[in-house]
Amino acid sequence: MPVSKFLRVNTATREVKFEEVPEKYLILGGRALTSQLVFDEVPPTCNPLGPFNKLVIAPGMLSGTNAPSSGRMSVGGKSPLTGGIKEANAGGIASQKLANLGIKAIILEGKPQGNDWYLLKVTPAGAELIPANDLAGKGTYEVTAICRERYGPKVAVITIGPAGEMLLPAAGVTNNDSDGNSSRYAGRGGLGAVMGSKKIKAIVVDSPTTFDAPLKEAERFKAAARKFTQILQEHPVTSKGLPNYGTNVLMNIINEAGALPTRNFHFGRFERAAEVSGEKLAEIAVARGGKATHPCHPGCVMRCSNIYPLPNGKVCAPIEYESAWALGPNLEIDSLDVIGQLNYLCNDYGLDTIETGVTLGVLMEAGVIPFGDGEAAIKALEEVARGTPLGRIIGSGAATAGRVYGVTHVPVVKGQGLPAYDPRGCKGIGVTYATSPMGADHTAGYAVTANILKVGGYVDPHKPEGQVELSRDLQVATAFLDSTGFCLFVAFAVLDNPEGMPTICDLISAKYGISFTVDDALELGKRVLKAEREFNLKAGFTSADDRLPEFFKLEQLPPHNTVFDVRDEDLDQVFNF
Amino acid sequence: MARVELRAFGSLMNIFSARGWTFPAEVEIFPGETPGTLMERLGIPPEEVEAVFVNGRVERKDCPLQDGDRVAFVPAGIPSVHRVMLGFYGKR
C-alpha cells in the first residue's frame, strides 16, 4: 500500500524527489490542498511565469477510491490571467492514477534556463524527467497519442498545447479520458502557461490500479460508498438529466430564463439557441455514431460527457454547456459543427474554451471578425497555433483583447472572462463572479447546502436582496466540494437527501481514520476561501477588484431589461465570515 | 381567443415530437388556466415537470396565465446552481 507523499520537481535543477507529507496537509486534497500549498509556498507578489510561482496538481481527498464520481483533480498556482490565486478543476483519468500511486500532490517549482522541454514520468517505480523536445510544438491530442503509444495504452497524460508553450494567459492544463481524448481541462486562469514556464510539456502517470487508494477503515468506506452511489442514482439530476443530455441541457433553460449571454453579453436570449442545445447535440451525436452520454473518468455514475463526431472525421468529446455557449450564442454562431470544431481546436492548442469564446466575442465587438461568422472564427483561432500577433491576442484573453482593440464592453472580472450566465438575469451568480477569489467563475458558487434554502428561501433572481448571503453560502460549500474530488454535480443529490452530506463526511472519516463532521466540512470550505482571499490581498487586490464591469450596471439586458444593481458595499460583505 | 406560446425541454421535448407539435406550440387557454391545468389538459405528466417558466421567470404551477404568455415546462433533473438561483426550489 503506497504511503502518501508529495512529488516535488525542481525544474531549474531537474531534481525530482518524494517527500513525506507534513501533518497539516494529511487529510487535504483537491482545491484545499492546492490553495493551501500555494498560500504557504508562493510569494503572492511573484511573477506568475517566474521562478517563484509553483504549479500544484492534486487529486481530491477521495479520488482513487470507489466512491462514485470522485475522480476530479485540482490544478493550482498563481494565475497569469488574473494575477491572483487559481484552482482549476478537471475530470479525466489522471487524478485516480495519482491517488493510487500515493501521490498527494505534484509540485512543479523553479524556472529552468534554456529552451529544452521535459516530460515527467511517474510510475509505481518512481518518477523521472525525460527530455521531450520532440513533443514541443505539438497539439495535445498528438502528444497524448504519442505518450500512450510510448508508455502504454492506459497511461494518463497531463499536458499543455502550443498555447501553454507560448506562455499565453488563456492556456489550460489538460488530461485525457479513458478513450485517450485529451479534452479534460483544468482550463481557467492560464495555468497551462505556468506549466509552460516550467518547461514541462507533459506528465505521464502510469498506475496499475484505479480504485485502490489506501483506506483506514475499508469496510466502513465501502458501505458509505454504496450508500452514496444509491443517493446519486435516486436523484433526477444525477440519474436522468445529466446522463441523457449532458450539461448542455442548460442551453434552452438559461435561454428561457433570459440569462443566456448573447452577442458578447448584449442580449439575454439567442433566438437560435435550440440549434445548439443539448437536445440537438444528443440527436446529432447519436445519428453520427457518437454518444450522447459518456463518463469523463472511471466510476462516474452521471456520465454527463458526450462524443460528438465532427464533419471532418475528428471527434470532439465532449461539447459541454459552457463551451457550447462561449463558442456559440456568445458569438451568434448557431451551428454545433462549428462549435465542435472551435472546441476541438481549443483542446488541441491548449486553450480554455470559455476564455477563448469570450475573447472572440470581444474581437467581434471590435469588428475584427463579424458576429455569427463561424468560418472566420475558426481561421482566427488557427492563428494561435502559428503564434501570429492575432493568435497571441486570442490566447491572451478577453481583457487583453479589449485593451488592444479599444473595446469597453469587455465581460471580465479580475481579468477572467465571464461564463455562460448573464449576471443581470441572475444576480446571485453576479455576486459570485464579482467576489470569487478566482475571478469570474461559474463553478465558484455551485454546491448548495440545505441551510441556504432554509435561510434564504426564494431569492428573486432579478432583485438584489438576499444575493450576497446566497453567494457566500454557495461559495463556502463549493470550496469544500472542490476539495473532495467529487464532481460538483453531486451537489443537488446531496442537497435533496438529508443523508447526502453526512455520507460524504462518513467517506472522509473512513478514508482517513478520523471523525469528520458536516461542521468540519463547512469550516474547511471557509478555510480554503480565506486562504485564497488572503493570498489575493497580499498580491495587491482590493475591494475594487470585486466588481463587475461597469456596463453591467449601465446597460439593460433584454428580455427582462434588468441591470446588475447589487450595491458595492453589499458585495464587500461576502467575505465577512 | 386567448393563447400561449408553449415550449418544453429535455425529455419533455419528446412529447412534442411524438404528437407532431411545432416548437414552440401555440396553445389555446381557457379562463382561469394555470400551468398546472394546462399540463393536465394536454396530458403532460405533472411528475415529469419540475419547474415552469412564464415569460422567462420560474413561477408556481398554479400561477394564472394570460393571453400571449410565453410558457415553458422544465423536466426533472436539470443540473446547475440555477435550480436554486432561478427558483426551482423556492417556487415549488
XYZ file of C-alpha atoms in Angstrom:
669
model
C 0.000 0.000 0.000
C 1.563 3.312 -1.035
C 2.452 5.890 1.560
C 1.075 9.332 0.890
C 3.738 11.685 -0.452
C 4.450 14.882 -2.322
C 6.311 14.643 -5.611
C 8.404 17.804 -5.824
C 10.165 18.687 -9.061
C 12.695 21.494 -9.189
C 12.615 22.353 -12.876
C 15.728 24.533 -12.595
C 17.999 21.818 -11.186
C 15.912 18.910 -12.571
C 15.868 17.355 -9.118
C 12.902 15.023 -8.621
C 12.131 13.914 -5.087
C 9.411 12.356 -2.995
C 8.670 13.986 0.353
C 6.756 12.894 3.376
C 3.514 14.875 3.643
C 3.578 17.261 6.618
C 0.774 16.602 9.072
C -1.117 19.821 8.311
C -1.760 18.607 4.747
C -2.529 14.967 5.527
C -6.288 14.985 5.076
C -6.372 17.770 2.499
C -6.867 17.170 -1.193
C -8.051 18.923 -4.325
C -8.622 22.645 -4.018
C -7.994 22.705 -0.264
C -4.520 21.302 -0.858
C -3.551 23.293 -3.959
C -4.731 26.563 -2.443
C -3.061 25.903 0.918
C 0.233 24.905 -0.712
C 0.154 27.947 -2.996
C -0.660 30.138 0.010
C 2.190 28.624 2.032
C 4.862 28.405 -0.656
C 4.245 31.008 -3.367
C 5.024 34.695 -2.711
C 1.769 36.473 -3.654
C 3.566 39.283 -5.492
C 5.711 36.992 -7.622
C 5.610 36.955 -11.390
C 3.250 34.091 -12.324
C 5.669 32.986 -15.038
C 8.783 33.488 -12.949
C 10.879 31.207 -10.722
C 8.832 31.695 -7.551
C 5.452 30.549 -8.822
C 4.585 26.859 -8.495
C 2.191 24.565 -10.281
C 0.450 22.209 -7.886
C -1.552 19.221 -9.117
C -3.618 17.372 -6.524
C -6.194 14.579 -6.596
C -9.247 15.144 -4.417
C -9.495 13.843 -0.853
C -11.473 10.805 -2.024
C -10.029 10.355 -5.528
C -8.701 6.916 -6.380
C -11.287 5.149 -4.249
C -14.525 3.537 -5.314
C -16.587 6.489 -4.063
C -18.680 7.278 -7.166
C -17.829 10.327 -9.312
C -14.854 11.230 -7.095
C -12.093 11.364 -9.710
C -11.672 15.109 -10.046
C -8.262 16.757 -9.983
C -7.261 20.256 -8.927
C -4.519 22.290 -10.531
C -3.355 25.379 -8.649
C -0.876 28.224 -8.785
C -0.736 31.975 -9.186
C -2.721 32.838 -12.296
C -1.055 34.707 -15.161
C -4.545 35.739 -16.273
C -5.855 37.227 -13.026
C -2.679 37.807 -11.023
C -4.417 36.078 -8.119
C -4.619 32.562 -6.765
C -6.138 29.929 -9.028
C -7.584 26.489 -8.693
C -8.850 24.857 -11.874
C -10.662 21.558 -11.635
C -10.768 18.746 -14.183
C -12.114 15.271 -14.761
C -10.134 12.717 -16.744
C -8.170 9.719 -15.548
C -5.032 11.305 -14.051
C -6.460 12.066 -10.611
C -7.349 8.484 -9.735
C -3.997 7.201 -11.008
C -2.036 9.753 -8.969
C -4.014 8.859 -5.857
C -3.365 5.155 -6.454
C 0.361 5.857 -6.606
C 0.035 7.517 -3.211
C 0.792 10.944 -4.643
C -0.940 13.638 -2.667
C 0.359 16.379 -4.938
C 2.851 17.078 -7.686
C 4.634 20.385 -7.140
C 6.497 21.887 -10.096
C 8.780 24.703 -8.973
C 11.731 26.826 -10.081
C 12.373 28.042 -13.579
C 14.767 26.342 -15.962
C 17.371 28.116 -18.045
C 17.464 27.247 -21.714
C 14.856 26.043 -24.131
C 14.737 22.309 -23.538
C 11.402 20.638 -22.836
C 10.915 17.745 -20.444
C 8.342 15.109 -19.669
C 7.755 13.939 -16.110
C 7.110 10.209 -15.979
C 5.510 8.828 -12.826
C 5.157 5.090 -12.258
C 4.996 2.767 -9.225
C 8.794 2.555 -9.516
C 9.325 6.291 -9.068
C 9.496 9.469 -11.097
C 11.948 10.897 -13.611
C 12.348 13.768 -16.034
C 12.810 12.700 -19.648
C 13.918 15.026 -22.481
C 10.871 15.867 -24.602
C 11.947 18.333 -27.270
C 10.353 16.007 -29.813
C 6.940 16.777 -28.308
C 7.360 20.562 -28.371
C 5.013 22.434 -30.681
C 2.604 19.528 -30.929
C -1.089 19.662 -30.116
C -2.419 17.908 -27.053
C -4.185 15.147 -29.000
C -0.957 14.148 -30.749
C 1.120 14.386 -27.563
C -1.357 12.172 -25.750
C -1.402 9.621 -28.575
C 2.403 9.526 -28.724
C 2.738 9.110 -24.964
C 0.129 6.333 -24.848
C 1.962 4.549 -27.639
C 5.307 5.047 -25.958
C 4.417 4.406 -22.312
C 1.357 2.147 -22.503
C -2.211 2.429 -23.781
C -3.708 3.118 -20.366
C -1.458 5.890 -19.056
C -2.853 9.276 -18.120
C -1.231 12.197 -19.897
C -1.377 15.624 -18.315
C -0.211 18.058 -20.964
C -0.226 21.542 -22.448
C -0.611 22.627 -26.048
C 1.257 25.250 -28.072
C -0.643 27.989 -26.179
C 0.925 26.857 -22.909
C 4.339 26.629 -24.527
C 3.926 30.229 -25.735
C 3.019 31.207 -22.148
C -0.328 32.637 -23.219
C -2.539 33.560 -20.247
C -5.615 31.710 -21.562
C -3.732 28.393 -21.732
C -5.066 25.472 -19.712
C -3.739 22.144 -18.480
C -5.457 19.090 -19.901
C -5.532 15.357 -19.345
C -7.295 12.545 -21.130
C -10.355 10.392 -20.659
C -10.226 6.583 -20.857
C -10.501 6.733 -24.660
C -7.421 8.956 -24.943
C -9.297 12.167 -25.774
C -7.148 14.980 -24.470
C -10.064 17.154 -23.507
C -10.449 17.142 -19.735
C -9.289 20.609 -18.923
C -8.227 22.443 -15.837
C -8.886 25.269 -18.200
C -9.331 28.515 -16.403
C -6.801 31.108 -15.379
C -3.806 30.312 -17.569
C -2.231 27.520 -15.552
C -1.081 25.979 -18.851
C 1.267 28.935 -19.189
C 2.629 28.266 -15.689
C 3.360 24.662 -16.703
C 4.932 26.019 -19.893
C 7.117 28.374 -17.887
C 8.491 25.302 -16.084
C 9.272 23.733 -19.497
C 7.254 20.634 -18.650
C 5.355 19.576 -21.761
C 3.663 16.551 -20.248
C 3.284 14.426 -17.150
C 2.688 10.734 -17.809
C 1.062 8.839 -14.959
C 1.166 5.065 -15.084
C -0.696 3.219 -12.353
C -1.844 -0.396 -12.485
C -4.854 0.381 -10.295
C -7.665 2.951 -10.317
C -9.799 2.394 -7.225
C -7.294 1.108 -4.648
C -6.084 4.222 -2.868
C -5.462 3.366 0.799
C -8.376 3.362 3.235
C -8.050 3.442 7.015
C -11.424 1.770 7.567
C -12.161 -0.236 4.419
C -15.484 -1.845 5.365
C -16.972 1.388 6.649
C -15.805 3.133 3.491
C -17.318 0.530 1.185
C -20.681 0.769 2.949
C -20.679 4.563 2.694
C -19.638 4.428 -0.969
C -22.527 2.074 -1.726
C -24.901 4.413 0.037
C -23.577 7.436 -1.842
C -23.949 5.616 -5.165
C -27.554 4.941 -4.278
C -28.123 8.597 -3.365
C -26.811 9.658 -6.792
C -28.785 7.004 -8.630
C -32.013 8.058 -6.962
C -31.796 11.769 -7.804
C -33.169 13.003 -11.141
C -30.204 15.341 -11.804
C -27.600 12.619 -11.443
C -29.688 9.746 -12.796
C -31.690 11.366 -15.614
C -30.882 14.953 -16.616
C -27.097 14.657 -16.845
C -26.911 11.121 -18.268
C -29.468 11.887 -21.003
C -28.365 15.273 -22.292
C -25.176 16.302 -20.500
C -24.547 19.799 -19.214
C -25.711 21.365 -22.474
C -29.300 20.639 -21.439
C -28.857 24.048 -19.792
C -28.766 25.887 -23.131
C -32.540 26.056 -23.618
C -33.185 26.571 -19.912
C -30.857 29.539 -19.448
C -32.131 30.962 -22.728
C -35.688 30.654 -21.441
C -34.680 32.446 -18.254
C -33.368 35.326 -20.378
C -29.870 34.930 -18.906
C -28.054 33.401 -21.903
C -25.324 35.913 -22.785
C -25.724 36.554 -26.489
C -23.601 38.653 -28.876
C -20.932 39.442 -26.295
C -23.397 39.978 -23.432
C -25.741 42.343 -25.287
C -28.854 40.162 -25.095
C -30.209 37.531 -22.712
C -31.776 35.312 -25.345
C -30.473 33.800 -28.583
C -33.315 33.041 -30.978
C -31.456 30.020 -32.395
C -30.430 28.574 -29.018
C -32.323 25.322 -29.673
C -29.985 24.650 -32.631
C -27.005 24.375 -30.286
C -28.799 22.819 -27.303
C -28.099 19.565 -25.512
C -31.223 18.059 -27.010
C -29.949 18.828 -30.537
C -26.446 17.657 -29.639
C -27.732 14.271 -28.455
C -29.753 13.876 -31.667
C -26.795 14.642 -33.960
C -24.212 12.723 -31.923
C -26.286 9.536 -31.924
C -27.182 9.863 -35.629
C -23.484 10.109 -36.499
C -22.436 7.145 -34.389
C -21.191 9.188 -31.442
C -22.536 9.073 -27.911
C -24.958 11.307 -26.031
C -23.581 10.041 -22.728
C -20.050 9.133 -21.670
C -18.067 9.235 -18.402
C -15.119 11.638 -18.051
C -13.487 9.279 -15.555
C -13.984 5.657 -14.483
C -16.595 5.193 -11.792
C -18.701 8.222 -12.650
C -22.366 7.330 -12.456
C -23.552 10.595 -14.033
C -21.811 10.230 -17.405
C -22.527 13.816 -18.476
C -19.838 13.860 -21.157
C -20.591 13.140 -24.823
C -18.822 12.145 -28.036
C -19.645 14.445 -30.945
C -18.329 13.289 -34.351
C -17.330 16.288 -36.483
C -17.895 16.507 -40.241
C -14.093 16.487 -40.783
C -13.792 12.994 -39.303
C -12.438 14.152 -35.943
C -14.273 13.776 -32.682
C -14.981 16.432 -30.074
C -15.589 14.764 -26.736
C -17.275 16.433 -25.026
C -19.074 19.616 -26.045
C -20.119 20.996 -22.679
C -22.616 23.741 -21.999
C -20.067 26.419 -21.134
C -18.054 25.717 -24.290
C -21.143 25.482 -26.493
C -22.276 28.848 -25.151
C -18.875 30.598 -25.345
C -18.255 29.470 -28.916
C -21.951 29.578 -29.900
C -24.567 32.100 -28.756
C -21.903 34.417 -27.356
C -20.655 34.765 -30.937
C -24.119 34.394 -32.530
C -22.920 31.095 -34.019
C -25.788 28.644 -34.415
C -24.019 25.524 -35.687
C -22.930 22.705 -33.409
C -20.471 21.621 -36.106
C -18.722 25.000 -35.995
C -18.827 24.996 -32.188
C -17.389 21.479 -32.174
C -14.533 22.496 -34.478
C -13.700 25.551 -32.376
C -13.879 23.425 -29.220
C -11.589 20.781 -30.756
C -9.044 23.428 -31.770
C -9.087 24.932 -28.262
C -8.472 21.455 -26.815
C -5.665 20.784 -29.263
C -3.934 24.163 -28.892
C -4.323 24.013 -25.127
C -6.764 26.889 -24.622
C -9.568 27.441 -22.141
C -12.776 27.311 -24.201
C -14.589 29.876 -22.050
C -11.808 32.460 -22.168
C -11.322 31.866 -25.887
C -15.025 32.280 -26.638
C -15.265 35.448 -24.563
C -12.154 36.808 -26.312
C -13.570 36.036 -29.752
C -16.716 37.881 -28.645
C -14.632 40.953 -27.817
C -12.869 40.700 -31.183
C -16.285 40.529 -32.877
C -17.382 43.563 -30.875
C -14.293 45.323 -32.223
C -15.194 44.345 -35.791
C -12.084 42.206 -36.279
C -14.338 39.221 -37.078
C -18.044 39.518 -37.953
C -20.556 38.207 -35.372
C -22.004 34.892 -36.457
C -19.181 34.097 -38.894
C -18.053 30.628 -37.848
C -15.510 30.184 -40.617
C -13.823 33.486 -39.744
C -13.728 32.453 -36.078
C -12.070 29.143 -36.992
C -9.490 30.910 -39.169
C -8.699 33.398 -36.417
C -8.358 30.634 -33.826
C -5.976 28.712 -36.081
C -3.619 31.667 -35.798
C -2.976 30.755 -32.152
C -1.047 27.643 -33.172
C 1.032 29.713 -35.602
C 1.809 32.280 -32.926
C 0.812 35.273 -35.073
C 0.065 38.580 -33.322
C -3.725 37.994 -33.638
C -3.275 34.433 -32.430
C -1.366 35.618 -29.374
C -4.054 38.210 -28.644
C -6.718 35.476 -28.743
C -4.602 33.359 -26.400
C -4.145 36.264 -24.030
C -7.782 36.535 -23.037
C -10.649 38.970 -23.274
C -9.223 41.763 -21.100
C -6.083 41.986 -23.233
C -8.074 41.819 -26.481
C -10.298 44.630 -25.196
C -7.303 46.830 -24.444
C -5.637 46.123 -27.782
C -8.769 46.993 -29.780
C -10.185 49.755 -27.562
C -13.328 47.850 -26.589
C -15.087 48.860 -23.370
C -17.785 46.175 -23.473
C -15.461 43.509 -22.055
C -17.072 40.931 -19.743
C -14.289 40.087 -17.285
C -13.708 40.130 -13.525
C -10.130 40.145 -12.254
C -9.137 39.748 -15.887
C -11.028 36.498 -16.369
C -13.889 36.160 -18.865
C -17.423 35.677 -17.578
C -19.011 32.262 -18.168
C -22.408 31.358 -19.561
C -24.872 33.139 -17.290
C -25.558 36.854 -17.545
C -25.347 38.397 -14.068
C -28.187 40.803 -14.883
C -30.585 37.902 -15.470
C -29.430 36.031 -12.383
C -27.909 38.346 -9.836
C -26.728 35.762 -7.329
C -24.221 34.420 -9.789
C -23.145 38.001 -10.462
C -22.175 38.309 -6.807
C -20.099 35.150 -7.148
C -18.449 36.400 -10.354
C -17.568 39.664 -8.644
C -16.223 38.285 -5.403
C -14.764 34.839 -6.049
C -11.008 34.838 -5.464
C -10.794 33.024 -8.820
C -12.158 35.853 -10.976
C -15.432 35.390 -12.861
C -16.140 31.725 -12.273
C -19.418 29.864 -12.648
C -18.337 26.929 -10.535
C -17.213 29.012 -7.562
C -20.706 29.170 -6.140
C -22.144 25.874 -7.151
C -22.592 23.483 -4.307
C -25.570 24.035 -2.123
C -26.201 23.176 1.456
C -29.592 22.774 2.974
C -29.229 25.812 5.191
C -29.342 28.034 2.135
C -32.853 27.005 1.381
C -33.904 27.273 4.985
C -32.314 30.657 5.481
C -32.656 32.101 2.013
C -35.907 30.568 0.827
C -36.745 32.024 -2.552
C -34.424 34.754 -3.758
C -35.790 36.623 -6.786
C -33.087 36.316 -9.466
C -33.905 39.806 -10.752
C -33.616 41.581 -7.399
C -30.513 42.453 -5.371
C -31.928 41.404 -1.981
C -30.569 38.196 -0.485
C -27.975 37.594 -3.200
C -24.912 38.238 -1.023
C -25.920 35.666 1.593
C -26.806 33.196 -1.129
C -23.480 33.623 -2.902
C -21.486 33.387 0.336
C -23.054 30.078 1.349
C -22.680 28.699 -2.152
C -19.007 29.637 -2.305
C -18.251 28.014 1.048
C -19.984 24.737 0.165
C -18.314 24.693 -3.246
C -14.838 25.224 -1.825
C -15.386 22.117 0.289
C -16.754 20.004 -2.544
C -13.903 21.083 -4.852
C -11.553 19.615 -2.268
C -13.146 16.179 -2.051
C -12.593 15.029 -5.634
C -16.324 14.793 -6.122
C -17.770 16.313 -9.235
C -19.786 19.431 -8.419
C -22.826 17.810 -9.979
C -23.303 15.646 -6.893
C -24.373 18.873 -5.162
C -28.086 18.546 -5.727
C -28.358 14.900 -4.846
C -26.575 15.866 -1.641
C -28.879 18.810 -1.055
C -32.094 16.906 -1.568
C -31.176 13.925 0.543
C -30.617 14.619 4.236
C -28.143 11.720 4.292
C -26.046 13.224 1.493
C -23.611 15.421 3.433
C -23.291 13.000 6.382
C -22.435 10.240 3.880
C -19.678 12.351 2.283
C -18.320 13.064 5.761
C -18.512 9.357 6.571
C -16.445 8.591 3.467
C -13.796 11.111 4.525
C -13.791 9.773 8.088
C -13.348 6.178 6.887
C -10.682 7.081 4.340
C -8.519 8.968 6.826
C -9.468 7.281 10.095
C -10.771 10.496 11.620
C -14.059 11.890 12.806
C -15.126 14.385 10.150
C -18.469 16.141 10.584
C -20.679 18.374 8.439
C -19.468 21.337 10.515
C -15.882 20.337 9.716
C -16.802 20.330 6.025
C -18.119 23.884 6.134
C -15.149 25.011 8.229
C -12.831 23.532 5.610
C -14.708 25.403 2.873
C -14.322 28.652 4.785
C -10.644 27.999 5.434
C -9.990 27.450 1.740
C -11.756 30.664 0.778
C -9.959 32.652 3.477
C -6.543 31.410 2.347
C -7.371 32.273 -1.266
C -8.697 35.680 -0.316
C -5.660 36.407 1.839
C -3.320 35.441 -0.996
C -5.091 37.864 -3.318
C -4.971 40.695 -0.770
C -1.238 40.162 -0.377
C -0.923 40.105 -4.171
C -2.398 43.618 -4.205
C -6.103 43.032 -4.786
C -8.593 45.421 -3.175
C -12.370 45.652 -2.984
C -12.198 47.497 -6.324
C -11.317 44.137 -7.876
C -14.535 42.608 -6.516
C -16.708 44.384 -9.046
C -18.406 43.564 -12.310
C -17.523 45.643 -15.362
C -19.332 48.981 -15.482
C -21.575 48.112 -18.410
C -23.497 45.571 -16.346
C -24.713 48.458 -14.185
C -25.448 50.763 -17.112
C -26.858 48.646 -19.927
C -30.201 46.864 -19.549
C -30.324 43.235 -20.591
C -33.299 42.209 -22.730
C -35.744 40.483 -22.360
C -36.122 41.405 -18.681
C -34.392 44.775 -19.100
C -32.552 44.472 -15.822
C -29.175 45.878 -14.749
C -26.833 44.497 -12.082
C -27.741 46.537 -9.023
C -26.296 44.706 -6.029
C -24.642 47.535 -4.107
C -20.865 47.684 -3.850
C -20.981 47.851 -0.060
C -23.036 44.661 -0.044
C -20.527 42.913 -2.313
C -17.893 43.796 0.276
C -19.793 41.735 2.859
C -19.448 38.402 1.048
C -16.227 37.501 2.843
C -17.493 38.721 6.158
C -17.478 35.354 7.921
C -59.364 33.507 -28.143
C -56.546 33.512 -25.600
C -53.357 31.639 -26.492
C -49.937 30.983 -25.025
C -46.666 30.084 -26.699
C -45.604 26.743 -25.215
C -42.156 25.136 -25.062
C -40.804 22.093 -23.268
C -37.234 20.933 -22.832
C -35.158 17.812 -22.310
C -37.172 14.605 -22.183
C -40.439 16.592 -22.358
C -39.496 17.624 -25.896
C -40.192 14.026 -26.924
C -43.858 14.581 -26.135
C -43.912 17.465 -28.633
C -42.232 15.481 -31.394
C -44.328 12.327 -30.756
C -47.513 14.366 -31.183
C -46.239 16.323 -34.168
C -46.465 19.670 -32.333
C -44.490 22.643 -33.566
C -41.756 24.084 -31.352
C -42.894 26.390 -29.894
C -46.556 25.351 -29.990
C -49.444 27.808 -29.974
C -51.903 26.555 -27.390
C -55.354 27.883 -26.582
C -56.019 28.659 -22.918
C -59.290 28.982 -21.038
C -60.311 31.432 -18.312
C -58.543 30.570 -15.058
C -55.931 28.445 -16.829
C -52.680 27.800 -14.970
C -49.566 25.850 -15.976
C -50.888 23.024 -13.791
C -54.290 22.813 -15.509
C -52.618 23.225 -18.896
C -50.327 20.243 -18.430
C -53.235 18.172 -17.182
C -55.370 19.099 -20.178
C -52.519 18.374 -22.604
C -51.725 15.044 -20.968
C -48.230 16.030 -19.849
C -47.421 14.026 -16.690
C -47.046 16.610 -13.901
C -44.489 14.486 -12.078
C -42.181 14.892 -15.064
C -42.371 18.703 -14.880
C -40.112 20.103 -12.179
C -40.395 23.800 -12.953
C -42.439 26.132 -15.110
C -41.276 29.317 -16.772
C -43.826 32.023 -17.509
C -42.367 34.885 -19.504
C -38.829 33.911 -18.548
C -39.425 33.642 -14.813
C -39.891 30.498 -12.780
C -43.457 30.546 -11.435
C -45.639 28.229 -9.399
C -47.767 25.721 -11.242
C -50.923 27.481 -10.029
C -49.980 30.915 -11.358
C -52.745 32.338 -13.622
C -51.888 32.500 -17.329
C -52.688 35.430 -19.609
C -53.162 35.756 -23.338
C -49.790 35.961 -25.089
C -47.738 34.452 -22.251
C -44.583 32.512 -23.098
C -44.742 29.263 -21.116
C -42.085 26.549 -20.824
C -42.078 23.211 -18.997
C -38.791 22.100 -17.479
C -38.252 18.385 -16.843
C -36.893 16.916 -13.632
C -33.127 16.589 -13.497
C -31.803 19.897 -14.836
C -28.360 20.411 -13.277
C -26.637 23.580 -12.103
C -26.857 26.092 -9.360
C -29.742 27.673 -11.206
C -32.011 25.176 -9.583
C -31.608 27.481 -6.613
C -30.735 30.737 -8.366
C -33.757 30.725 -10.670
C -36.156 29.364 -8.078
C -36.793 25.699 -8.979
C -36.807 25.061 -5.242
C -38.349 28.241 -3.940
C -41.312 28.146 -6.318
C -42.345 24.570 -5.652
